[in-house]
């Protein structure tokens, strides 16, 4: 199943910068692992924001929830999820 996932990151300014750096490094490693596995199909930065728009390809709502809640930045994120379906006018069918 394909999902459009929008993530807005809101790290408190009071958080220790060294801790923030560690969290960001873990986030990068985890997200790249999911990309290599084909579960995190696309990721784009939203210009001018600490946010991204992504496409995930996973088996179920539960799998997506597990992957998202395991993100190291999850406690600092506002996340929106939209399930996707094939469009009849698309020349590419997933």
Short mmCIF file of C-alpha atoms in Angstrom, two decimals:
data_model
loop_
_atom_site.label_atom_id
_atom_site.label_comp_id
_atom_site.label_asym_id
_atom_site.label_seq_id
_atom_site.Cartn_x
_atom_site.Cartn_y
_atom_site.Cartn_z
CA UNK A 1 0.00 0.00 0.00
CA UNK A 2 1.22 3.48 -0.82
CA UNK A 3 0.94 6.36 1.63
CA UNK A 4 1.66 10.06 1.30
CA UNK A 5 3.23 11.15 4.59
CA UNK A 6 3.83 14.78 5.50
CA UNK A 7 6.17 15.44 8.43
CA UNK A 8 6.80 18.75 10.16
CA UNK A 9 9.66 18.72 12.67
CA UNK A 10 9.45 20.97 15.72
CA UNK A 11 12.47 20.43 17.97
CA UNK A 12 12.32 22.56 21.13
CA UNK A 13 15.03 25.24 21.19
CA UNK A 14 15.76 24.25 24.79
CA UNK A 15 16.95 20.75 23.80
CA UNK A 16 20.70 20.21 24.18
CA UNK A 17 22.39 20.74 20.77
CA UNK A 18 24.59 17.65 21.26
CA UNK A 19 21.48 15.52 21.87
CA UNK A 20 19.78 17.04 18.82
CA UNK A 21 22.81 16.15 16.68
CA UNK A 22 22.70 12.52 17.91
CA UNK A 23 18.97 12.25 17.23
CA UNK A 24 19.39 13.67 13.72
CA UNK A 25 22.20 11.21 12.95
CA UNK A 26 20.07 8.26 14.12
CA UNK A 27 17.15 9.62 12.08
CA UNK A 28 19.29 9.76 8.94
CA UNK A 29 20.58 6.21 9.41
CA UNK A 30 17.09 4.82 10.07
CA UNK A 31 15.45 6.66 7.16
CA UNK A 32 18.18 5.56 4.74
CA UNK A 33 17.76 1.95 5.91
CA UNK A 34 14.02 2.15 5.13
CA UNK A 35 14.82 3.69 1.74
CA UNK A 36 17.24 0.88 0.90
CA UNK A 37 14.55 -1.66 1.90
CA UNK A 38 12.09 0.01 -0.50
CA UNK A 39 9.64 0.97 2.25
CA UNK A 40 10.42 4.72 2.12
CA UNK A 41 10.10 5.18 -1.64
CA UNK A 42 10.45 8.95 -1.97
CA UNK A 43 11.41 11.86 0.27
CA UNK A 44 11.35 15.55 -0.60
CA UNK A 45 12.23 18.59 1.50
CA UNK A 46 9.52 21.26 1.74
CA UNK A 47 11.25 24.49 0.72
CA UNK A 48 11.64 26.97 3.56
CA UNK A 49 10.43 24.59 6.27
CA UNK A 50 11.87 21.89 8.50
CA UNK A 51 9.48 19.45 6.88
CA UNK A 52 9.28 16.74 4.25
CA UNK A 53 6.79 15.00 2.01
CA UNK A 54 7.36 11.29 1.56
CA UNK A 55 5.86 8.22 -0.07
CA UNK A 56 5.93 4.95 1.84
CA UNK A 57 5.21 1.51 0.38
CA UNK A 58 4.25 -0.87 3.19
CA UNK A 59 1.85 -3.76 3.74
CA UNK A 60 -0.54 -2.16 6.22
CA UNK A 61 -1.56 0.78 8.38
CA UNK A 62 -0.01 -1.01 11.34
CA UNK A 63 3.35 -1.41 9.60
CA UNK A 64 3.39 2.27 8.66
CA UNK A 65 2.53 3.27 12.23
CA UNK A 66 5.34 1.09 13.58
CA UNK A 67 7.88 2.57 11.14
CA UNK A 68 6.84 6.17 11.82
CA UNK A 69 6.71 5.81 15.58
CA UNK A 70 10.23 4.34 15.52
CA UNK A 71 11.64 7.50 13.91
CA UNK A 72 14.09 9.10 16.36
CA UNK A 73 12.51 12.52 15.65
CA UNK A 74 8.95 11.14 16.11
CA UNK A 75 8.41 12.86 19.49
CA UNK A 76 9.08 16.20 17.76
CA UNK A 77 6.98 15.65 14.64
CA UNK A 78 3.55 16.57 13.43
CA UNK A 79 2.62 13.84 10.92
CA UNK A 80 -0.18 13.63 8.37
CA UNK A 81 -0.89 10.37 6.51
CA UNK A 82 -2.99 9.87 3.38
CA UNK A 83 -3.48 6.45 1.76
CA UNK A 84 -2.98 6.53 -2.02
CA UNK A 85 -4.76 4.65 -4.81
CA UNK A 86 -3.98 4.28 -8.50
CA UNK A 87 -5.38 7.03 -10.70
CA UNK A 88 -7.20 5.80 -13.81
CA UNK A 89 -5.46 8.42 -16.00
CA UNK A 90 -1.94 7.44 -14.90
CA UNK A 91 0.23 5.73 -17.50
CA UNK A 92 2.09 4.03 -14.62
CA UNK A 93 0.13 1.62 -12.45
CA UNK A 94 1.72 0.60 -9.15
#
